[in-house]
Coordinates of N, CA and C in Angstrom, one line a residue:
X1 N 43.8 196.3 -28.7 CA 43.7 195.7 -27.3 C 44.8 194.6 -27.1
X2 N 45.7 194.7 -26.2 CA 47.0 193.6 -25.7 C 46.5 193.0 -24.4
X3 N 47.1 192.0 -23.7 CA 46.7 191.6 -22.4 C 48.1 191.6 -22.2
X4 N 48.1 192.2 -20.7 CA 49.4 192.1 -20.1 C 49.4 191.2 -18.6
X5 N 50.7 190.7 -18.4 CA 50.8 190.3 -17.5 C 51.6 191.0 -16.4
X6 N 51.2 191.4 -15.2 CA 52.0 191.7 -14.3 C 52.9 191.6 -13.0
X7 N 53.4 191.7 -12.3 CA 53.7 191.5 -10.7 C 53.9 192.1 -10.2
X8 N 53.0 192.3 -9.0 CA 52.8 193.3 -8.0 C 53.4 192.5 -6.7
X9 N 53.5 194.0 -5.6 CA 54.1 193.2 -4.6 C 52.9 194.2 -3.8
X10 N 52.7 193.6 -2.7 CA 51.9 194.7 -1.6 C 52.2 194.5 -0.2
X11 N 51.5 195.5 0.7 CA 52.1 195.8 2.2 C 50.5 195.0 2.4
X12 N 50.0 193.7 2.9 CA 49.0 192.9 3.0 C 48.2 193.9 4.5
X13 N 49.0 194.4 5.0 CA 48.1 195.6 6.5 C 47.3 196.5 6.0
X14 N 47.7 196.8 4.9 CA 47.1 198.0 4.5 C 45.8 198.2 4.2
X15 N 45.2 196.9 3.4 CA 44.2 196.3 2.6 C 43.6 195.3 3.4
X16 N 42.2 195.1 2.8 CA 41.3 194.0 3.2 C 41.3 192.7 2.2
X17 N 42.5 192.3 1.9 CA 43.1 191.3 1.2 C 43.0 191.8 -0.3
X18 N 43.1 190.6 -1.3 CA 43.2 190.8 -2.3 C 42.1 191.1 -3.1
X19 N 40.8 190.0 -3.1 CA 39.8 190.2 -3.5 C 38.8 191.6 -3.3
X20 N 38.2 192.0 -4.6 CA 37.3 192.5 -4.7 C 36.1 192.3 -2.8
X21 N 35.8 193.0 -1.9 CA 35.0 192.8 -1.3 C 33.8 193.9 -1.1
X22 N 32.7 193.8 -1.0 CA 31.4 194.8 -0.3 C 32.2 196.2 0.5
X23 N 32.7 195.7 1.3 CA 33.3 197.2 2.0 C 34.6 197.0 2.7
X24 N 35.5 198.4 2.6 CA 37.1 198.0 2.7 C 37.5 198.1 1.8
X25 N 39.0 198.7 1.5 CA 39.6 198.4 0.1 C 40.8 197.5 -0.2
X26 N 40.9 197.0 -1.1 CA 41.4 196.1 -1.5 C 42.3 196.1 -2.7
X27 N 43.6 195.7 -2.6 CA 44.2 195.5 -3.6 C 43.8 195.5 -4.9
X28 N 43.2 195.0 -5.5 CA 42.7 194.3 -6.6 C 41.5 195.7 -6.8
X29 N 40.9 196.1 -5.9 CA 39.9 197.4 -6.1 C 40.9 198.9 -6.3
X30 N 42.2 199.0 -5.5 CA 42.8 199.5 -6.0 C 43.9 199.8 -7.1
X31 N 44.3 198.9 -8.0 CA 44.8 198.8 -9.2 C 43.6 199.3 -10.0
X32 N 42.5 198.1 -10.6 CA 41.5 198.3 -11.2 C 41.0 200.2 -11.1
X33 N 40.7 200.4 -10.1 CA 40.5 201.9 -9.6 C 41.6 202.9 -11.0
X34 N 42.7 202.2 -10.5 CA 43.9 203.1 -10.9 C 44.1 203.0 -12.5
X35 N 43.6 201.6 -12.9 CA 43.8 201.5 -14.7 C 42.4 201.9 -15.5
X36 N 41.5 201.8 -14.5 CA 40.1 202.6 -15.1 C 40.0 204.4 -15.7
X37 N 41.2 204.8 -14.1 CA 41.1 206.1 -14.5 C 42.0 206.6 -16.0
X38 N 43.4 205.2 -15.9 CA 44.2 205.9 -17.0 C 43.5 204.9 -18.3
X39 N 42.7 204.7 -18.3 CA 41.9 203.4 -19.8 C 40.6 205.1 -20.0
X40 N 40.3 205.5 -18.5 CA 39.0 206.3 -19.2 C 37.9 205.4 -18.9
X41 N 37.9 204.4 -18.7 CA 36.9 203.3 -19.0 C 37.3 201.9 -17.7
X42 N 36.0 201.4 -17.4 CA 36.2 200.2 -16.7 C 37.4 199.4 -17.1
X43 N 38.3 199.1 -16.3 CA 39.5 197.7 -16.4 C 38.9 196.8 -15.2
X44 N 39.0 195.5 -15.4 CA 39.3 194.6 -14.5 C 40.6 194.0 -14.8
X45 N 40.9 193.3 -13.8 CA 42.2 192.8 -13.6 C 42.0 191.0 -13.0
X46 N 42.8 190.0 -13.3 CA 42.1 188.5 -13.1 C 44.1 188.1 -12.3
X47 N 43.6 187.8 -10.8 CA 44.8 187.9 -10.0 C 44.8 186.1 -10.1
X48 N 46.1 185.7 -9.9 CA 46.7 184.1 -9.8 C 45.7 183.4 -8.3
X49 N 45.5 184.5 -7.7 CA 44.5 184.0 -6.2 C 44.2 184.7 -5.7
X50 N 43.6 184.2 -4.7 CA 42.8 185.7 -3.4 C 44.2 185.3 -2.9
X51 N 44.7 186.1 -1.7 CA 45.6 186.6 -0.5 C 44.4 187.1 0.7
X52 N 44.8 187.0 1.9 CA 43.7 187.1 2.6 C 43.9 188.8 3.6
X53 N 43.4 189.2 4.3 CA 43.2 190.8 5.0 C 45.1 190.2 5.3
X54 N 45.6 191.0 5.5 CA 46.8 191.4 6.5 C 48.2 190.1 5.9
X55 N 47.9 189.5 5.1 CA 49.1 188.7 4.1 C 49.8 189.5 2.9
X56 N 51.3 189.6 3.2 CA 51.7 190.3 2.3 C 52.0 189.5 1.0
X57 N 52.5 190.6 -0.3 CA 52.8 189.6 -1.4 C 54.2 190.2 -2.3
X58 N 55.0 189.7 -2.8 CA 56.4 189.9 -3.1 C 56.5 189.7 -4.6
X59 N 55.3 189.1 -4.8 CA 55.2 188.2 -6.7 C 54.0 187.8 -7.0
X60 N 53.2 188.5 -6.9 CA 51.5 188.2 -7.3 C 51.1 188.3 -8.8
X61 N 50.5 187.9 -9.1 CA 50.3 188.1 -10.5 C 49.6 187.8 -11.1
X62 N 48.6 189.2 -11.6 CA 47.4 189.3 -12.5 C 47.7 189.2 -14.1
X63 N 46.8 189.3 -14.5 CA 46.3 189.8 -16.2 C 45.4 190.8 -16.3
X64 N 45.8 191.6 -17.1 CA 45.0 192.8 -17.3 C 44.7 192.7 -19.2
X65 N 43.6 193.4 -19.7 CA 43.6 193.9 -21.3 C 43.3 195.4 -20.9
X66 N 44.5 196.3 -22.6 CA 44.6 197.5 -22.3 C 44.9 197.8 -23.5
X67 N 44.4 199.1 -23.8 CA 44.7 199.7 -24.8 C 45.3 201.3 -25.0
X68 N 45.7 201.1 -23.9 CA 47.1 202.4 -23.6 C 48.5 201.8 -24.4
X69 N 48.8 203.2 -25.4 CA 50.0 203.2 -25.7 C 50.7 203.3 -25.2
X70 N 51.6 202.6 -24.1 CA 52.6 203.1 -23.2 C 53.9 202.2 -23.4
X71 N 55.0 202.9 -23.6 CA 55.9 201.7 -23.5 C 56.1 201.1 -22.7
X72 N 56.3 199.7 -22.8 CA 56.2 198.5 -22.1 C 57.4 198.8 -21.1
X73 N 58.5 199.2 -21.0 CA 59.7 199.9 -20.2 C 58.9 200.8 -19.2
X74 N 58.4 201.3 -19.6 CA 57.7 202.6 -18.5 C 56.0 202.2 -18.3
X75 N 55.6 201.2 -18.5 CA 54.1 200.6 -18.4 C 54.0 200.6 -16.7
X76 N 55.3 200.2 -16.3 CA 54.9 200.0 -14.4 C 55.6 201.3 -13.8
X77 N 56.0 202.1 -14.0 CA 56.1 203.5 -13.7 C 54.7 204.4 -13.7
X78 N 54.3 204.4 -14.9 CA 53.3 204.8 -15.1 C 51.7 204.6 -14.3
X79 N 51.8 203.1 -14.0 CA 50.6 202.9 -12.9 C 51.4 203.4 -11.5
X80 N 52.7 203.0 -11.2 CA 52.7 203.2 -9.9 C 52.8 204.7 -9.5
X81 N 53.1 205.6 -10.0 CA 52.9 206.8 -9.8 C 51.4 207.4 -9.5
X82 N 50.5 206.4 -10.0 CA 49.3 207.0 -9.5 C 48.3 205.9 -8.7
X83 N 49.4 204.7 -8.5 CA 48.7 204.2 -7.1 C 48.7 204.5 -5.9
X84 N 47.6 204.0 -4.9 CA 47.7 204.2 -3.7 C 48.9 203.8 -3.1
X85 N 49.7 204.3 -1.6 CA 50.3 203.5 -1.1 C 50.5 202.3 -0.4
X86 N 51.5 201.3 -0.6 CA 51.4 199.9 -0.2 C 51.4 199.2 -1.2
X87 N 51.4 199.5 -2.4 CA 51.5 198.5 -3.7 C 52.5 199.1 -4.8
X88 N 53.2 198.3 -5.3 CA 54.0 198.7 -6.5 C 53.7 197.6 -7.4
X89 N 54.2 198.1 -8.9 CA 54.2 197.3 -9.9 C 55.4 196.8 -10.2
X90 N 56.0 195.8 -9.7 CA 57.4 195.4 -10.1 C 57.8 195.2 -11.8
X91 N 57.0 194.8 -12.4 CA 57.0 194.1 -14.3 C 55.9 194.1 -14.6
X92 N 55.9 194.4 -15.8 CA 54.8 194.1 -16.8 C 55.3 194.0 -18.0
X93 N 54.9 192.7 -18.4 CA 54.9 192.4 -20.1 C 53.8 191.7 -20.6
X94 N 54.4 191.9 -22.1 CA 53.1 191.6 -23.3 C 52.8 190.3 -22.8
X95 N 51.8 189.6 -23.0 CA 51.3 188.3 -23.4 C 50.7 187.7 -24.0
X96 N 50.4 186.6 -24.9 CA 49.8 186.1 -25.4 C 48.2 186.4 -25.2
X97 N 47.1 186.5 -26.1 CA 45.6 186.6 -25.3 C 45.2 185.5 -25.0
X98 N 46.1 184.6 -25.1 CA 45.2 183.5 -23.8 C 45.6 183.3 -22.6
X99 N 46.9 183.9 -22.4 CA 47.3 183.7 -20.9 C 45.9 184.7 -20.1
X100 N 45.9 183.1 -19.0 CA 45.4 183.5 -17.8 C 45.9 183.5 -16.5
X101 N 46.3 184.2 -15.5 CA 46.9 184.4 -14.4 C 46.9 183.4 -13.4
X102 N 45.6 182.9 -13.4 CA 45.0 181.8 -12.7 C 45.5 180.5 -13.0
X103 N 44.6 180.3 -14.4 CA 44.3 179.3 -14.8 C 45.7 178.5 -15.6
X104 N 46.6 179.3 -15.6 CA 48.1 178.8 -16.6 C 49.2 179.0 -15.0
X105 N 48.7 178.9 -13.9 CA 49.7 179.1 -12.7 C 49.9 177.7 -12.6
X106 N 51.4 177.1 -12.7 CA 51.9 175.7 -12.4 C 51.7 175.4 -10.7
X107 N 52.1 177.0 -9.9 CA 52.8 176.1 -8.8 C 53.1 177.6 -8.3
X108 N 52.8 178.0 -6.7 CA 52.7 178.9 -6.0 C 54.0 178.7 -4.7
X109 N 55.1 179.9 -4.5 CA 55.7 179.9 -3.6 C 55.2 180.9 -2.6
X110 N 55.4 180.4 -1.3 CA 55.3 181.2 -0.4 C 56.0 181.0 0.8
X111 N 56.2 181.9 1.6 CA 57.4 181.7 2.8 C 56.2 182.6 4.2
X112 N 56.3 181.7 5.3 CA 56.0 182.4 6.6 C 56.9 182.7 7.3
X113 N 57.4 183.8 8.1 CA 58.4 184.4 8.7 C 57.9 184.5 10.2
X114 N 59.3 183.6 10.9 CA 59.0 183.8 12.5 C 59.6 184.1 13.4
X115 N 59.5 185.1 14.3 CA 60.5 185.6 15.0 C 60.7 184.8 16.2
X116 N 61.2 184.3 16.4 CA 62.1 183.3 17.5 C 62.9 184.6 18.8
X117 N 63.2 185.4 18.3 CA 64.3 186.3 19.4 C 63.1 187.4 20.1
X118 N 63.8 188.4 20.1 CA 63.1 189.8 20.7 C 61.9 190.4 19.9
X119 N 61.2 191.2 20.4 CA 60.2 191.5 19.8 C 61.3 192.9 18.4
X120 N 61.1 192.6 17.3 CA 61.3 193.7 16.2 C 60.0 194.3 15.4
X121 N 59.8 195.2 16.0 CA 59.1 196.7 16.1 C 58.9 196.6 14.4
X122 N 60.1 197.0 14.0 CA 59.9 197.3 12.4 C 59.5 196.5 11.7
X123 N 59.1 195.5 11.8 CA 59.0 193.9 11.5 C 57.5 193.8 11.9
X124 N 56.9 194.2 12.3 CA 55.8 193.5 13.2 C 54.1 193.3 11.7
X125 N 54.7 193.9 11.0 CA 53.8 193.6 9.6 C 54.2 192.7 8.5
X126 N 55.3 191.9 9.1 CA 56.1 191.2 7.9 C 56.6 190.0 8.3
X127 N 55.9 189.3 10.1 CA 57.0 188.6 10.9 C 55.8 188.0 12.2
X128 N 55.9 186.6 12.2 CA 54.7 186.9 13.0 C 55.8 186.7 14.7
X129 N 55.6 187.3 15.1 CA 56.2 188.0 16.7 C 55.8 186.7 17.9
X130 N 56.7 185.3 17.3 CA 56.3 184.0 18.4 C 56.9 184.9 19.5
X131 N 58.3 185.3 19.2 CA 59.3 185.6 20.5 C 58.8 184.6 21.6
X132 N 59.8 183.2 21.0 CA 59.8 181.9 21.7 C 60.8 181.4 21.0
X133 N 61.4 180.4 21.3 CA 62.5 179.3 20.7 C 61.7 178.7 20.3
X134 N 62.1 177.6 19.3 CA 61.3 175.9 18.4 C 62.5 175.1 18.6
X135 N 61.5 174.1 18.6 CA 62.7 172.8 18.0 C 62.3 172.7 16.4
X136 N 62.9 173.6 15.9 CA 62.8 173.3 14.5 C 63.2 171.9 14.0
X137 N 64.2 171.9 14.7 CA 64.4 169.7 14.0 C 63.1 168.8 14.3
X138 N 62.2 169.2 15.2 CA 61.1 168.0 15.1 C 60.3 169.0 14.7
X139 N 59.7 170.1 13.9 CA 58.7 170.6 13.3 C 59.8 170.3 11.7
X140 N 60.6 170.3 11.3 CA 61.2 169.5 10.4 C 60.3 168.0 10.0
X141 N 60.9 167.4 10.8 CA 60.5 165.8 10.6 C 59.0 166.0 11.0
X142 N 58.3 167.0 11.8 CA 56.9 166.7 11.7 C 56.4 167.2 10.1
X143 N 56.7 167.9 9.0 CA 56.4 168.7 8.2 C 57.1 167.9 7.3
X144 N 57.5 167.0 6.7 CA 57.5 165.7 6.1 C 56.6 165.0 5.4
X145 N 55.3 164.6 6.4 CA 54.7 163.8 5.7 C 53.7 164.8 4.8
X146 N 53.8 166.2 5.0 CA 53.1 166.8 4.0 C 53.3 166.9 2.2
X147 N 54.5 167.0 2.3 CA 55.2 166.9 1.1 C 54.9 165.5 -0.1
X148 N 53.8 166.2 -1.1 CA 53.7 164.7 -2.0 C 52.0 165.5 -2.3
X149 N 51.2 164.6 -2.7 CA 49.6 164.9 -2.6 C 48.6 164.3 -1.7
X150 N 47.8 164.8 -1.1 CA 47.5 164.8 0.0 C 45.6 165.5 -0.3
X151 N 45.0 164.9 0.3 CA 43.5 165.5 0.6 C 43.2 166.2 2.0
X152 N 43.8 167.8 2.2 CA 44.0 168.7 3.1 C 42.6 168.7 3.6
X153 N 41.7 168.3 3.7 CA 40.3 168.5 4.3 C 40.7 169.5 6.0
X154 N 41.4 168.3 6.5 CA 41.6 168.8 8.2 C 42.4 170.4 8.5
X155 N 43.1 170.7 7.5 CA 44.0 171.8 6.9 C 43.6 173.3 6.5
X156 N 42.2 173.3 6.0 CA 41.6 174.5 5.8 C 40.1 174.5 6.3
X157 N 39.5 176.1 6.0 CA 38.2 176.5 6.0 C 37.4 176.5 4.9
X158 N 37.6 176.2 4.0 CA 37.0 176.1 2.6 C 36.3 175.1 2.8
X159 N 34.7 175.3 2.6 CA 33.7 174.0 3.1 C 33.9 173.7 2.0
X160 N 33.6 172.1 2.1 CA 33.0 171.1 1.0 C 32.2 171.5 0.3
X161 N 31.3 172.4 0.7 CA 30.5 172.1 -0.8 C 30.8 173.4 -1.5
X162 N 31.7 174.4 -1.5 CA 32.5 175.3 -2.1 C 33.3 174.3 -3.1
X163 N 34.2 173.7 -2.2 CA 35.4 173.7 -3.2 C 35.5 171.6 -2.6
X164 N 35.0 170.5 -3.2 CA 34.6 169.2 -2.6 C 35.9 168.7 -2.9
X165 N 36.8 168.4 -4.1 CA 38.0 168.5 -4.0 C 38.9 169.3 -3.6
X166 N 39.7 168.7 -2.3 CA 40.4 169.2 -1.2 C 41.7 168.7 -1.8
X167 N 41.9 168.4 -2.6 CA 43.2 167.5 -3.0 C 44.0 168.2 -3.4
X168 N 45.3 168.8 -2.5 CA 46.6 169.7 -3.5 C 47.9 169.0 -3.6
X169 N 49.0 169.6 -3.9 CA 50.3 168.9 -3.7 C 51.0 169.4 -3.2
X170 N 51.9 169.4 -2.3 CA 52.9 170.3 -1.8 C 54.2 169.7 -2.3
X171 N 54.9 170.3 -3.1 CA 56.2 170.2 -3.9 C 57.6 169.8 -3.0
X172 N 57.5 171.2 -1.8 CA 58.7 171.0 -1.3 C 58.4 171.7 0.2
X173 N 58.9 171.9 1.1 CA 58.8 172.5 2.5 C 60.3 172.5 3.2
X174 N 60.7 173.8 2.9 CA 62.0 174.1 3.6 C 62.1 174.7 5.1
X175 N 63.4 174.9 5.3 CA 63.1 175.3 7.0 C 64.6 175.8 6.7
X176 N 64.7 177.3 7.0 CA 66.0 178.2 7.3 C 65.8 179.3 8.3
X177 N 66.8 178.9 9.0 CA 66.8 180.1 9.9 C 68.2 181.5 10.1
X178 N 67.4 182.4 9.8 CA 67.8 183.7 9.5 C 67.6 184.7 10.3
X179 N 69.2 184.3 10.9 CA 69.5 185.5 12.5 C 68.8 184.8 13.1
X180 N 67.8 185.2 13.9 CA 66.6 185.0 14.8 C 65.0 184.7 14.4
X181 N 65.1 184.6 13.2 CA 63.7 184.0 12.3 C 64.2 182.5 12.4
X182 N 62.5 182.1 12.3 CA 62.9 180.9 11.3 C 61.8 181.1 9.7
X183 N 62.3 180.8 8.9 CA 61.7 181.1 7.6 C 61.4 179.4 6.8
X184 N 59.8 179.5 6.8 CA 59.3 178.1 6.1 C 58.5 178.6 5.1
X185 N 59.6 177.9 3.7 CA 59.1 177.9 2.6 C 58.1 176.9 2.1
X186 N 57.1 176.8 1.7 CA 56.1 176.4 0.9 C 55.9 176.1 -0.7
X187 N 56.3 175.2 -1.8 CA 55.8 175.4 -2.8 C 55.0 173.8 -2.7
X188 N 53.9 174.7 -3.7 CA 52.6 173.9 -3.9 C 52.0 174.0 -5.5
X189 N 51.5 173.2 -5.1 CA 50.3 173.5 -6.8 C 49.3 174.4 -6.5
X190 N 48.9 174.7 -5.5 CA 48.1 176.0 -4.8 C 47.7 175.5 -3.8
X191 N 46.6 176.5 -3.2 CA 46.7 176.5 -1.1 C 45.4 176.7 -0.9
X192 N 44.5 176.2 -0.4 CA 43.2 176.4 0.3 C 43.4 177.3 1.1
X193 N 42.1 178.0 1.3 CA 41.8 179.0 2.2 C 42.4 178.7 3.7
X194 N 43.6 179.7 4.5 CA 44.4 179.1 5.7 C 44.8 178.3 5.6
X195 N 45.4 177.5 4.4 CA 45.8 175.9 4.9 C 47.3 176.4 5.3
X196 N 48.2 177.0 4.7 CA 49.7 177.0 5.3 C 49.5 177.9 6.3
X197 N 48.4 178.8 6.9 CA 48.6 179.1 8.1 C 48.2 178.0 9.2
X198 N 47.2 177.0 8.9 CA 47.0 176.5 9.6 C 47.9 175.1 9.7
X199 N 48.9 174.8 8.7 CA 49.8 173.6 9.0 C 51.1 174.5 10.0
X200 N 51.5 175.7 9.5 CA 52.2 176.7 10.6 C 52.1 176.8 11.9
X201 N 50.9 177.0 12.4 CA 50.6 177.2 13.4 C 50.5 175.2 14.6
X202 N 50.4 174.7 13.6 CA 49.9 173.3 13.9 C 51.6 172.9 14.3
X203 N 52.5 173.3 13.3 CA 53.9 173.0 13.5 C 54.6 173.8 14.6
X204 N 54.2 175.1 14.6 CA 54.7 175.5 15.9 C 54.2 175.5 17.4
X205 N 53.4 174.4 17.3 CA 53.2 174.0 18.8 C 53.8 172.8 18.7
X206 N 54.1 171.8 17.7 CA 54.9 170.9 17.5 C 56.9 171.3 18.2
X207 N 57.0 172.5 17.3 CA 58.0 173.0 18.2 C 58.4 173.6 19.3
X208 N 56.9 174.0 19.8 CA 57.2 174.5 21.4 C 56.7 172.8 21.9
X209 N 56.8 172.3 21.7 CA 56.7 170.8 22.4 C 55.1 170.6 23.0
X210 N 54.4 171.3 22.6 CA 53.0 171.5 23.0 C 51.9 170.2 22.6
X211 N 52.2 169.7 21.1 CA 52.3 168.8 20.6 C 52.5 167.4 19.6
X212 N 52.6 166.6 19.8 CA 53.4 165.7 19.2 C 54.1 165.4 18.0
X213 N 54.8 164.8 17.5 CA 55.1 165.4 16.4 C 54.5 164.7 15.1
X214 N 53.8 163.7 15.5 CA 53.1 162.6 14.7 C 51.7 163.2 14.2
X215 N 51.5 164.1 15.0 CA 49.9 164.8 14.9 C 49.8 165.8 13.7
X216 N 50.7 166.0 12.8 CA 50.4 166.2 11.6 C 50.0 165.3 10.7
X217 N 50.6 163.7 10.8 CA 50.4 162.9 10.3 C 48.3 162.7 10.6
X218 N 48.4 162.9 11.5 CA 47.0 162.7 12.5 C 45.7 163.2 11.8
X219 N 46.0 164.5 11.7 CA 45.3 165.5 11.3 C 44.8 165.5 10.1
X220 N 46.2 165.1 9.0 CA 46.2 165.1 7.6 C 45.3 164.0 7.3
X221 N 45.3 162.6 7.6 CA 44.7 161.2 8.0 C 43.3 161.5 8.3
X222 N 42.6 162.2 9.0 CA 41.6 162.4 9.4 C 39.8 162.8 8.4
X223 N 41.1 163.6 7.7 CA 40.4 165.2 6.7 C 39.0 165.7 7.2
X224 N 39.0 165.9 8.5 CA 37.8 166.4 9.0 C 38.2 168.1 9.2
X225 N 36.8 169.0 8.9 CA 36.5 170.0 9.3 C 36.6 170.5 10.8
X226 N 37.9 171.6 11.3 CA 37.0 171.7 12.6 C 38.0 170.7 13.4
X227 N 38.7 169.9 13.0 CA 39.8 169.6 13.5 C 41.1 170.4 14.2
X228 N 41.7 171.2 12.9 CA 42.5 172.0 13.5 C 42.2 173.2 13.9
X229 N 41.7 173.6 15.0 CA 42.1 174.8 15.4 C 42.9 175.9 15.5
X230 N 44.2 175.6 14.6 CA 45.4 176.5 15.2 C 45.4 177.5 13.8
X231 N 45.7 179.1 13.8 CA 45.7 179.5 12.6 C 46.6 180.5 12.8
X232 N 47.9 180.8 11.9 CA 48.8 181.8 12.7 C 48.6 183.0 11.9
X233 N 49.2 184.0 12.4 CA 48.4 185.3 12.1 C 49.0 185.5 10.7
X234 N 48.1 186.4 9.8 CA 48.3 186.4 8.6 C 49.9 187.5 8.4
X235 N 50.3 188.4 9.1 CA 51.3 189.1 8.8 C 52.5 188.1 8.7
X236 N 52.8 187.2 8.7 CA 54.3 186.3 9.1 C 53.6 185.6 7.5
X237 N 53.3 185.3 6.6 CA 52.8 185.0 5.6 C 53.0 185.8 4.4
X238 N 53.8 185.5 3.2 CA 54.2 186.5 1.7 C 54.2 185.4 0.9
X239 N 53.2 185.6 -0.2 CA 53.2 185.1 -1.8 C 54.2 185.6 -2.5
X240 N 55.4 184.9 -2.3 CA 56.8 184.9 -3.1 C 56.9 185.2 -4.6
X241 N 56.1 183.9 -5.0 CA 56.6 184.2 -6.1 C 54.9 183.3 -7.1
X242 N 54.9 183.2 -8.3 CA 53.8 182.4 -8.7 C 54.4 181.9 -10.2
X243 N 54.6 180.4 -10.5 CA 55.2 180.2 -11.6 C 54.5 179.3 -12.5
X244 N 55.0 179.6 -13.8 CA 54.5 179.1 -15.0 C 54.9 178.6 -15.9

């Protein structure tokens, strides 16, 4: 028996997010599905995080144990030939048996993608479709004082008595714009349930001038539940990358 580590990318529309759920299929139910049949036997799989219904992912990454002889060169050929469509196996290698996917994750990239120009059609599962201008220079300087560590309470859905430390770090927050997107990067020590959709969505009314630009500062100061309202749709949202 080896444990491997892998990275997968997926089409987030396809699926009812990552996690294992009651009904709907799921990422995570379809791998497992797919290494049970070639194990013969139950596999689970232990992913770096949930991803939520309709968020895509570019560099996700579980731990699996297996005891298929397969070479390690043709290990992700081999599953992806007999996955469903919407997910591939980009890498798999050996690892250590104590790596855990989760629990050994430093620090999580992610980028939200926004269309600023015309509606693109082909795009519409990978881009969230403002088709609006921003003032990116003051959702810039509003998206500032996030950067450092911070008690996100006002930021996510994850009740208190789930998860009572609300306390993450956000590393770094970039802002590029590409052609007619603007593309905001994210790295963190990890993300509460909607928090970078909901600091997104909070900054782009900042940039349609809707409001102020201090009110991130506001919000973040506050750490109340039920504060922010604003949550931008999960397709403009991809887990980049997850590092260690």
């Amino acid at each position: 028996m080896s444990r491997y580590k892998a990275i997968v990318a997926y089409e987030g529309s396809l699926f009812k997010g990552w996690q294992t759920q009651v009904d709907g299929i799921t990422v995570q139910d379809s791998i497992e599905q797919t290494l049970s049949r070639m194990e013969k036997k139950p596999v689970s799989i232990v992913g770096s995080g949930r991803t939520d219904r309709g968020v895509n992912a570019l560099g996700q990454v579980f731990h699996f144990d297996s005891e298929l002889n397969i070479p390690i060169d043709r290990f992700p050929l081999a599953i992806n030939n007999q996955l469903v469509d919407g997910i591939h196996i980009k890498s798999i290698e050996k690892v250590d048996d104590s790596f855990h996917a989760r629990k050994d994750a430093k620090a999580k990239v992610y980028q939200y993608h926004i269309e600023m120009g015309d509606y693109q059609l082909f795009e519409r599962n990978h881009v969230y479709q403002l088709n609006k201008s921003l003032d990116v220079t003051m959702m810039e300087k509003s998206a500032q004082v996030l950067i450092g560590t911070h008690d996100f309470t006002s930021f996510n859905t994850t009740p208190l008595e789930v998860i009572n430390n609300q306390v993450r770090t956000i590393y770094s927050i970039q802002f590029k714009i590409v052609g007619s997107q603007l593309h905001i990067e994210f790295i963190g020590s990890g993300f509460l349930r909607y928090m970078i959709r909901m600091i997104v969505m909070t900054l782009i009314n900042v940039g349609l001038h809707k409001l102020d630009e201090n009110v991130i500062e506001e919000f973040l100061l506050a750490k109340e539940k039920g504060l922010v309202i604003y949550n931008a749709p999960p397709e403009g949202l991809t887990l980049m990358k997850v590092k260690y």
